[in-house]
JSON list of C-alpha atoms and ligand atoms in Angstrom, two decimals:
[
{"chain": "Y", "resi": 1, "resn": "UNK", "atom": "CA", "xyz": [95.33, 106.88, 86.86]},
{"chain": "Y", "resi": 2, "resn": "UNK", "atom": "CA", "xyz": [95.09, 107.71, 90.18]},
{"chain": "Y", "resi": 3, "resn": "UNK", "atom": "CA", "xyz": [97.30, 109.22, 92.79]},
{"chain": "Y", "resi": 4, "resn": "UNK", "atom": "CA", "xyz": [96.29, 108.65, 96.47]},
{"chain": "Y", "resi": 5, "resn": "UNK", "atom": "CA", "xyz": [96.80, 111.49, 98.55]},
{"chain": "Y", "resi": 6, "resn": "UNK", "atom": "CA", "xyz": [96.66, 110.61, 102.27]},
{"chain": "Y", "resi": 7, "resn": "UNK", "atom": "CA", "xyz": [96.72, 113.10, 105.25]},
{"chain": "Y", "resi": 8, "resn": "UNK", "atom": "CA", "xyz": [96.97, 111.62, 108.72]},
{"chain": "Y", "resi": 9, "resn": "UNK", "atom": "CA", "xyz": [95.66, 112.90, 112.15]},
{"chain": "Y", "resi": 10, "resn": "UNK", "atom": "CA", "xyz": [94.71, 116.52, 112.72]},
{"chain": "Y", "resi": 11, "resn": "UNK", "atom": "CA", "xyz": [95.22, 117.47, 109.33]},
{"chain": "Y", "resi": 12, "resn": "UNK", "atom": "CA", "xyz": [91.39, 117.98, 109.31]},
{"chain": "Y", "resi": 13, "resn": "UNK", "atom": "CA", "xyz": [92.97, 120.97, 111.14]},
{"chain": "Y", "resi": 14, "resn": "UNK", "atom": "CA", "xyz": [94.95, 122.57, 109.02]},
{"chain": "Y", "resi": 15, "resn": "UNK", "atom": "CA", "xyz": [93.86, 126.54, 107.97]},
{"chain": "Y", "resi": 16, "resn": "UNK", "atom": "CA", "xyz": [91.57, 126.85, 111.83]},
{"chain": "Y", "resi": 17, "resn": "UNK", "atom": "CA", "xyz": [94.73, 126.53, 114.30]},
{"chain": "Y", "resi": 18, "resn": "UNK", "atom": "CA", "xyz": [98.57, 127.85, 114.50]},
{"chain": "Y", "resi": 19, "resn": "UNK", "atom": "CA", "xyz": [98.75, 129.60, 110.99]},
{"chain": "Y", "resi": 20, "resn": "UNK", "atom": "CA", "xyz": [102.11, 130.49, 111.53]},
{"chain": "Y", "resi": 21, "resn": "UNK", "atom": "CA", "xyz": [103.20, 127.13, 111.25]},
{"chain": "Y", "resi": 22, "resn": "UNK", "atom": "CA", "xyz": [100.14, 125.41, 109.11]},
{"chain": "Y", "resi": 23, "resn": "UNK", "atom": "CA", "xyz": [98.98, 128.56, 107.11]},
{"chain": "Y", "resi": 24, "resn": "UNK", "atom": "CA", "xyz": [95.47, 129.50, 106.82]},
{"chain": "Y", "resi": 25, "resn": "UNK", "atom": "CA", "xyz": [94.59, 127.59, 103.99]},
{"chain": "Y", "resi": 26, "resn": "UNK", "atom": "CA", "xyz": [92.20, 124.95, 104.97]},
{"chain": "Y", "resi": 27, "resn": "UNK", "atom": "CA", "xyz": [92.05, 120.16, 103.65]},
{"chain": "Y", "resi": 28, "resn": "UNK", "atom": "CA", "xyz": [89.67, 121.40, 101.03]},
{"chain": "Y", "resi": 29, "resn": "UNK", "atom": "CA", "xyz": [92.23, 123.80, 99.74]},
{"chain": "Y", "resi": 30, "resn": "UNK", "atom": "CA", "xyz": [95.06, 121.48, 99.39]},
{"chain": "Y", "resi": 31, "resn": "UNK", "atom": "CA", "xyz": [92.26, 119.03, 98.19]},
{"chain": "Y", "resi": 32, "resn": "UNK", "atom": "CA", "xyz": [91.92, 121.74, 95.18]},
{"chain": "Y", "resi": 33, "resn": "UNK", "atom": "CA", "xyz": [95.09, 122.16, 94.46]},
{"chain": "Y", "resi": 34, "resn": "UNK", "atom": "CA", "xyz": [95.75, 118.33, 94.18]},
{"chain": "Y", "resi": 35, "resn": "UNK", "atom": "CA", "xyz": [92.73, 117.94, 91.74]},
{"chain": "Y", "resi": 36, "resn": "UNK", "atom": "CA", "xyz": [94.07, 120.57, 89.74]},
{"chain": "Y", "resi": 37, "resn": "UNK", "atom": "CA", "xyz": [98.15, 120.20, 89.76]},
{"chain": "Y", "resi": 38, "resn": "UNK", "atom": "CA", "xyz": [97.21, 116.26, 88.62]},
{"chain": "Y", "resi": 39, "resn": "UNK", "atom": "CA", "xyz": [94.40, 117.03, 85.75]},
{"chain": "Y", "resi": 40, "resn": "UNK", "atom": "CA", "xyz": [97.44, 119.06, 84.72]},
{"chain": "Y", "resi": 41, "resn": "UNK", "atom": "CA", "xyz": [99.34, 116.27, 84.46]},
{"chain": "Y", "resi": 42, "resn": "UNK", "atom": "CA", "xyz": [96.24, 114.08, 83.34]},
{"chain": "Y", "resi": 43, "resn": "UNK", "atom": "CA", "xyz": [96.33, 111.62, 86.47]},
{"chain": "Y", "resi": 44, "resn": "UNK", "atom": "CA", "xyz": [93.05, 111.68, 88.83]},
{"chain": "Y", "resi": 45, "resn": "UNK", "atom": "CA", "xyz": [93.33, 111.89, 93.02]},
{"chain": "Y", "resi": 46, "resn": "UNK", "atom": "CA", "xyz": [91.81, 110.52, 95.43]},
{"chain": "Y", "resi": 47, "resn": "UNK", "atom": "CA", "xyz": [92.07, 112.43, 98.53]},
{"chain": "Y", "resi": 48, "resn": "UNK", "atom": "CA", "xyz": [91.85, 110.85, 102.39]},
{"chain": "Y", "resi": 49, "resn": "UNK", "atom": "CA", "xyz": [92.20, 112.24, 105.69]},
{"chain": "Y", "resi": 50, "resn": "UNK", "atom": "CA", "xyz": [92.11, 110.06, 109.07]},
{"chain": "Y", "resi": 51, "resn": "UNK", "atom": "CA", "xyz": [92.97, 110.79, 112.30]},
{"chain": "Y", "resi": 52, "resn": "UNK", "atom": "CA", "xyz": [93.26, 106.54, 112.77]},
{"chain": "Y", "resi": 53, "resn": "UNK", "atom": "CA", "xyz": [97.03, 104.77, 111.85]},
{"chain": "Y", "resi": 54, "resn": "UNK", "atom": "CA", "xyz": [94.80, 101.72, 111.59]},
{"chain": "Y", "resi": 55, "resn": "UNK", "atom": "CA", "xyz": [93.21, 103.34, 108.50]},
{"chain": "Y", "resi": 56, "resn": "UNK", "atom": "CA", "xyz": [96.02, 104.77, 107.00]},
{"chain": "Y", "resi": 57, "resn": "UNK", "atom": "CA", "xyz": [97.96, 101.90, 107.01]},
{"chain": "Y", "resi": 58, "resn": "UNK", "atom": "CA", "xyz": [94.59, 99.95, 105.47]},
{"chain": "Y", "resi": 59, "resn": "UNK", "atom": "CA", "xyz": [94.41, 102.85, 102.42]},
{"chain": "Y", "resi": 60, "resn": "UNK", "atom": "CA", "xyz": [98.16, 102.33, 101.84]},
{"chain": "Y", "resi": 61, "resn": "UNK", "atom": "CA", "xyz": [98.07, 98.15, 101.07]},
{"chain": "Y", "resi": 62, "resn": "UNK", "atom": "CA", "xyz": [94.45, 99.21, 99.13]},
{"chain": "Y", "resi": 63, "resn": "UNK", "atom": "CA", "xyz": [96.92, 101.55, 96.94]},
{"chain": "Y", "resi": 64, "resn": "UNK", "atom": "CA", "xyz": [99.59, 98.65, 96.20]},
{"chain": "Y", "resi": 65, "resn": "UNK", "atom": "CA", "xyz": [96.33, 96.05, 95.93]},
{"chain": "Y", "resi": 66, "resn": "UNK", "atom": "CA", "xyz": [95.09, 98.92, 93.04]},
{"chain": "Y", "resi": 67, "resn": "UNK", "atom": "CA", "xyz": [98.42, 99.31, 91.50]},
{"chain": "Y", "resi": 68, "resn": "UNK", "atom": "CA", "xyz": [98.00, 103.20, 92.31]},
{"chain": "Y", "resi": 69, "resn": "UNK", "atom": "CA", "xyz": [100.14, 105.73, 90.54]},
{"chain": "Y", "resi": 70, "resn": "UNK", "atom": "CA", "xyz": [101.49, 106.88, 93.53]},
{"chain": "Y", "resi": 71, "resn": "UNK", "atom": "CA", "xyz": [100.99, 107.99, 96.94]},
{"chain": "Y", "resi": 72, "resn": "UNK", "atom": "CA", "xyz": [101.22, 111.45, 98.71]},
{"chain": "Y", "resi": 73, "resn": "UNK", "atom": "CA", "xyz": [101.42, 110.87, 102.34]},
{"chain": "Y", "resi": 74, "resn": "UNK", "atom": "CA", "xyz": [101.30, 113.69, 105.41]},
{"chain": "Y", "resi": 75, "resn": "UNK", "atom": "CA", "xyz": [101.71, 111.43, 107.81]},
{"chain": "Y", "resi": 76, "resn": "UNK", "atom": "CA", "xyz": [100.98, 114.40, 110.88]},
{"chain": "Y", "resi": 77, "resn": "UNK", "atom": "CA", "xyz": [102.39, 112.91, 114.21]},
{"chain": "Y", "resi": 78, "resn": "UNK", "atom": "CA", "xyz": [102.31, 108.93, 113.00]},
{"chain": "Y", "resi": 79, "resn": "UNK", "atom": "CA", "xyz": [105.71, 110.24, 111.21]},
{"chain": "Y", "resi": 80, "resn": "UNK", "atom": "CA", "xyz": [107.54, 110.49, 114.37]},
{"chain": "Y", "resi": 81, "resn": "UNK", "atom": "CA", "xyz": [105.56, 107.09, 115.81]},
{"chain": "Y", "resi": 82, "resn": "UNK", "atom": "CA", "xyz": [104.87, 104.69, 113.41]},
{"chain": "Y", "resi": 83, "resn": "UNK", "atom": "CA", "xyz": [106.76, 101.75, 112.59]},
{"chain": "Y", "resi": 84, "resn": "UNK", "atom": "CA", "xyz": [103.00, 100.74, 111.31]},
{"chain": "Y", "resi": 85, "resn": "UNK", "atom": "CA", "xyz": [103.10, 103.21, 108.48]},
{"chain": "Y", "resi": 86, "resn": "UNK", "atom": "CA", "xyz": [106.61, 102.60, 107.75]},
{"chain": "Y", "resi": 87, "resn": "UNK", "atom": "CA", "xyz": [105.71, 98.80, 107.02]},
{"chain": "Y", "resi": 88, "resn": "UNK", "atom": "CA", "xyz": [103.13, 99.26, 105.03]},
{"chain": "Y", "resi": 89, "resn": "UNK", "atom": "CA", "xyz": [105.05, 101.42, 102.88]},
{"chain": "Y", "resi": 90, "resn": "UNK", "atom": "CA", "xyz": [107.61, 98.69, 102.68]},
{"chain": "Y", "resi": 91, "resn": "UNK", "atom": "CA", "xyz": [105.29, 96.24, 101.66]},
{"chain": "Y", "resi": 92, "resn": "UNK", "atom": "CA", "xyz": [103.73, 98.29, 98.58]},
{"chain": "Y", "resi": 93, "resn": "UNK", "atom": "CA", "xyz": [105.27, 98.40, 95.26]},
{"chain": "Y", "resi": 94, "resn": "UNK", "atom": "CA", "xyz": [103.31, 101.81, 94.65]},
{"chain": "Y", "resi": 95, "resn": "UNK", "atom": "CA", "xyz": [105.84, 105.26, 95.37]},
{"chain": "Y", "resi": 96, "resn": "UNK", "atom": "CA", "xyz": [105.20, 107.01, 98.26]},
{"chain": "Y", "resi": 97, "resn": "UNK", "atom": "CA", "xyz": [106.37, 110.56, 98.82]},
{"chain": "Y", "resi": 98, "resn": "UNK", "atom": "CA", "xyz": [106.25, 111.81, 102.16]},
{"chain": "Y", "resi": 99, "resn": "UNK", "atom": "CA", "xyz": [104.87, 115.61, 102.30]},
{"chain": "Y", "resi": 100, "resn": "UNK", "atom": "CA", "xyz": [104.93, 118.35, 104.83]},
{"chain": "Y", "resi": 101, "resn": "UNK", "atom": "CA", "xyz": [103.37, 121.43, 105.08]},
{"chain": "Y", "resi": 102, "resn": "UNK", "atom": "CA", "xyz": [106.06, 122.32, 107.71]},
{"chain": "Y", "resi": 103, "resn": "UNK", "atom": "CA", "xyz": [109.78, 121.88, 107.42]},
{"chain": "Y", "resi": 104, "resn": "UNK", "atom": "CA", "xyz": [109.96, 119.50, 110.41]},
{"chain": "Y", "resi": 105, "resn": "UNK", "atom": "CA", "xyz": [113.64, 119.95, 110.55]},
{"chain": "Y", "resi": 106, "resn": "UNK", "atom": "CA", "xyz": [113.22, 123.56, 111.63]},
{"chain": "Y", "resi": 107, "resn": "UNK", "atom": "CA", "xyz": [110.43, 122.68, 115.03]},
{"chain": "Y", "resi": 108, "resn": "UNK", "atom": "CA", "xyz": [111.37, 120.62, 117.86]},
{"chain": "Y", "resi": 109, "resn": "UNK", "atom": "CA", "xyz": [113.93, 118.05, 117.62]},
{"chain": "Y", "resi": 110, "resn": "UNK", "atom": "CA", "xyz": [111.65, 115.11, 118.23]},
{"chain": "Y", "resi": 111, "resn": "UNK", "atom": "CA", "xyz": [110.40, 116.17, 114.96]},
{"chain": "Y", "resi": 112, "resn": "UNK", "atom": "CA", "xyz": [113.29, 115.80, 113.62]},
{"chain": "Y", "resi": 113, "resn": "UNK", "atom": "CA", "xyz": [113.22, 111.93, 113.63]},
{"chain": "Y", "resi": 114, "resn": "UNK", "atom": "CA", "xyz": [110.85, 110.54, 110.75]},
{"chain": "Y", "resi": 115, "resn": "UNK", "atom": "CA", "xyz": [109.69, 106.52, 110.42]},
{"chain": "Y", "resi": 116, "resn": "UNK", "atom": "CA", "xyz": [108.41, 106.53, 106.79]},
{"chain": "Y", "resi": 117, "resn": "UNK", "atom": "CA", "xyz": [111.42, 108.69, 105.61]},
{"chain": "Y", "resi": 118, "resn": "UNK", "atom": "CA", "xyz": [113.16, 105.20, 105.89]},
{"chain": "Y", "resi": 119, "resn": "UNK", "atom": "CA", "xyz": [110.57, 103.94, 103.19]},
{"chain": "Y", "resi": 120, "resn": "UNK", "atom": "CA", "xyz": [109.42, 106.79, 100.93]},
{"chain": "Y", "resi": 121, "resn": "UNK", "atom": "CA", "xyz": [110.74, 107.65, 97.60]},
{"chain": "Y", "resi": 122, "resn": "UNK", "atom": "CA", "xyz": [111.09, 111.18, 98.46]},
{"chain": "Y", "resi": 123, "resn": "UNK", "atom": "CA", "xyz": [110.77, 113.44, 100.78]},
{"chain": "Y", "resi": 124, "resn": "UNK", "atom": "CA", "xyz": [108.97, 116.76, 100.60]},
{"chain": "Y", "resi": 125, "resn": "UNK", "atom": "CA", "xyz": [108.67, 119.42, 103.45]},
{"chain": "Y", "resi": 126, "resn": "UNK", "atom": "CA", "xyz": [108.34, 122.97, 104.10]},
{"chain": "Y", "resi": 127, "resn": "UNK", "atom": "CA", "xyz": [106.84, 124.38, 101.66]},
{"chain": "Y", "resi": 128, "resn": "UNK", "atom": "CA", "xyz": [103.72, 125.27, 103.36]},
{"chain": "Y", "resi": 129, "resn": "UNK", "atom": "CA", "xyz": [100.39, 123.47, 101.08]},
{"chain": "Y", "resi": 130, "resn": "UNK", "atom": "CA", "xyz": [102.72, 123.44, 98.00]},
{"chain": "Y", "resi": 131, "resn": "UNK", "atom": "CA", "xyz": [104.72, 120.82, 98.81]},
{"chain": "Y", "resi": 132, "resn": "UNK", "atom": "CA", "xyz": [101.79, 118.37, 98.33]},
{"chain": "Y", "resi": 133, "resn": "UNK", "atom": "CA", "xyz": [101.37, 119.97, 94.32]},
{"chain": "Y", "resi": 134, "resn": "UNK", "atom": "CA", "xyz": [105.35, 119.10, 93.98]},
{"chain": "Y", "resi": 135, "resn": "UNK", "atom": "CA", "xyz": [104.87, 116.30, 95.09]},
{"chain": "Y", "resi": 136, "resn": "UNK", "atom": "CA", "xyz": [102.40, 115.10, 92.72]},
{"chain": "Y", "resi": 137, "resn": "UNK", "atom": "CA", "xyz": [104.40, 116.99, 89.89]},
{"chain": "Y", "resi": 138, "resn": "UNK", "atom": "CA", "xyz": [107.84, 114.39, 91.12]},
{"chain": "Y", "resi": 139, "resn": "UNK", "atom": "CA", "xyz": [105.40, 111.91, 91.26]},
{"chain": "Y", "resi": 140, "resn": "UNK", "atom": "CA", "xyz": [104.55, 111.97, 87.21]},
{"chain": "Y", "resi": 141, "resn": "UNK", "atom": "CA", "xyz": [108.31, 113.30, 86.23]},
{"chain": "Y", "resi": 142, "resn": "UNK", "atom": "CA", "xyz": [109.60, 110.39, 87.66]},
{"chain": "Y", "resi": 143, "resn": "UNK", "atom": "CA", "xyz": [107.32, 107.41, 86.59]},
{"chain": "Y", "resi": 144, "resn": "UNK", "atom": "CA", "xyz": [108.27, 104.58, 85.82]},
{"chain": "Y", "resi": 145, "resn": "UNK", "atom": "CA", "xyz": [112.02, 105.41, 86.03]},
{"chain": "Y", "resi": 146, "resn": "UNK", "atom": "CA", "xyz": [113.77, 103.37, 88.88]},
{"chain": "Y", "resi": 147, "resn": "UNK", "atom": "CA", "xyz": [113.40, 103.34, 92.81]},
{"chain": "Y", "resi": 148, "resn": "UNK", "atom": "CA", "xyz": [109.47, 103.15, 94.21]},
{"chain": "E", "resi": 201, "resn": "CA2", "atom": "O1", "xyz": [104.23, 119.64, 108.40]},
{"chain": "E", "resi": 201, "resn": "CA2", "atom": "C1", "xyz": [103.35, 118.95, 108.19]},
{"chain": "E", "resi": 201, "resn": "CA2", "atom": "O2", "xyz": [102.52, 118.53, 107.64]},
{"chain": "E", "resi": 201, "resn": "CA2", "atom": "C2", "xyz": [103.02, 117.71, 109.95]},
{"chain": "E", "resi": 201, "resn": "CA2", "atom": "O3", "xyz": [102.86, 117.02, 109.22]},
{"chain": "E", "resi": 201, "resn": "CA2", "atom": "C3", "xyz": [101.57, 118.36, 110.26]},
{"chain": "E", "resi": 201, "resn": "CA2", "atom": "C4", "xyz": [101.53, 117.72, 111.69]},
{"chain": "E", "resi": 201, "resn": "CA2", "atom": "C5", "xyz": [102.69, 117.13, 112.91]},
{"chain": "E", "resi": 201, "resn": "CA2", "atom": "O4", "xyz": [102.10, 116.32, 113.79]},
{"chain": "E", "resi": 201, "resn": "CA2", "atom": "C6", "xyz": [104.49, 116.74, 111.53]},
{"chain": "E", "resi": 201, "resn": "CA2", "atom": "O5", "xyz": [105.24, 116.68, 112.54]},
{"chain": "E", "resi": 201, "resn": "CA2", "atom": "C7", "xyz": [104.15, 117.91, 110.99]},
{"chain": "E", "resi": 201, "resn": "CA2", "atom": "C8", "xyz": [100.34, 118.08, 112.39]},
{"chain": "E", "resi": 201, "resn": "CA2", "atom": "C9", "xyz": [99.11, 117.87, 111.66]},
{"chain": "E", "resi": 201, "resn": "CA2", "atom": "C10", "xyz": [98.08, 119.35, 111.94]},
{"chain": "E", "resi": 201, "resn": "CA2", "atom": "O6", "xyz": [98.25, 119.61, 113.69]},
{"chain": "E", "resi": 201, "resn": "CA2", "atom": "C11", "xyz": [97.32, 120.59, 113.88]},
{"chain": "E", "resi": 201, "resn": "CA2", "atom": "C12", "xyz": [96.93, 121.17, 115.43]},
{"chain": "E", "resi": 201, "resn": "CA2", "atom": "C13", "xyz": [96.17, 122.09, 115.58]},
{"chain": "E", "resi": 201, "resn": "CA2", "atom": "C14", "xyz": [95.70, 122.85, 114.90]},
{"chain": "E", "resi": 201, "resn": "CA2", "atom": "C15", "xyz": [96.13, 122.79, 113.23]},
{"chain": "E", "resi": 201, "resn": "CA2", "atom": "C16", "xyz": [97.27, 121.87, 112.90]}
]
């Protein structure tokens, strides 16, 4: 059983700039953490990043079609803009955990709003990259229990 970990625009840059916000870990480090965490739960990981909104939508639809175990989604800046990502999550019967490295509620006011949260099963933010591990643990702990 596989979890899709999807990262949106600019997340390929984490660890290279703005370390005071995103820390020093790179996306490769995030991938390693996800693989290790999922393995501890007997799960596999498919880890992807795209700077393109339509690609994220395609991958969410793919997760739905393939009946993925769950999706850990850091939509990056699309969080605050994308009705299309919101609709894609609504269109699949797979639990999606919205995950952010930073605490989006403690930043600029326009980052406080998320189109994704309305559709996600749960939201994790502010734990740095550990949030990805928490999201995977949350999916494993709540599998088959109620609301997608
Ligand atoms: O905190 C998060 O994980 C975010 O999803 C990261 C996004 C941001 O737009 C969201 O509001 C919160 C940004 C992705 C990383 O962008 C960088 C840009 C320059 C240097 C390093 C990272």
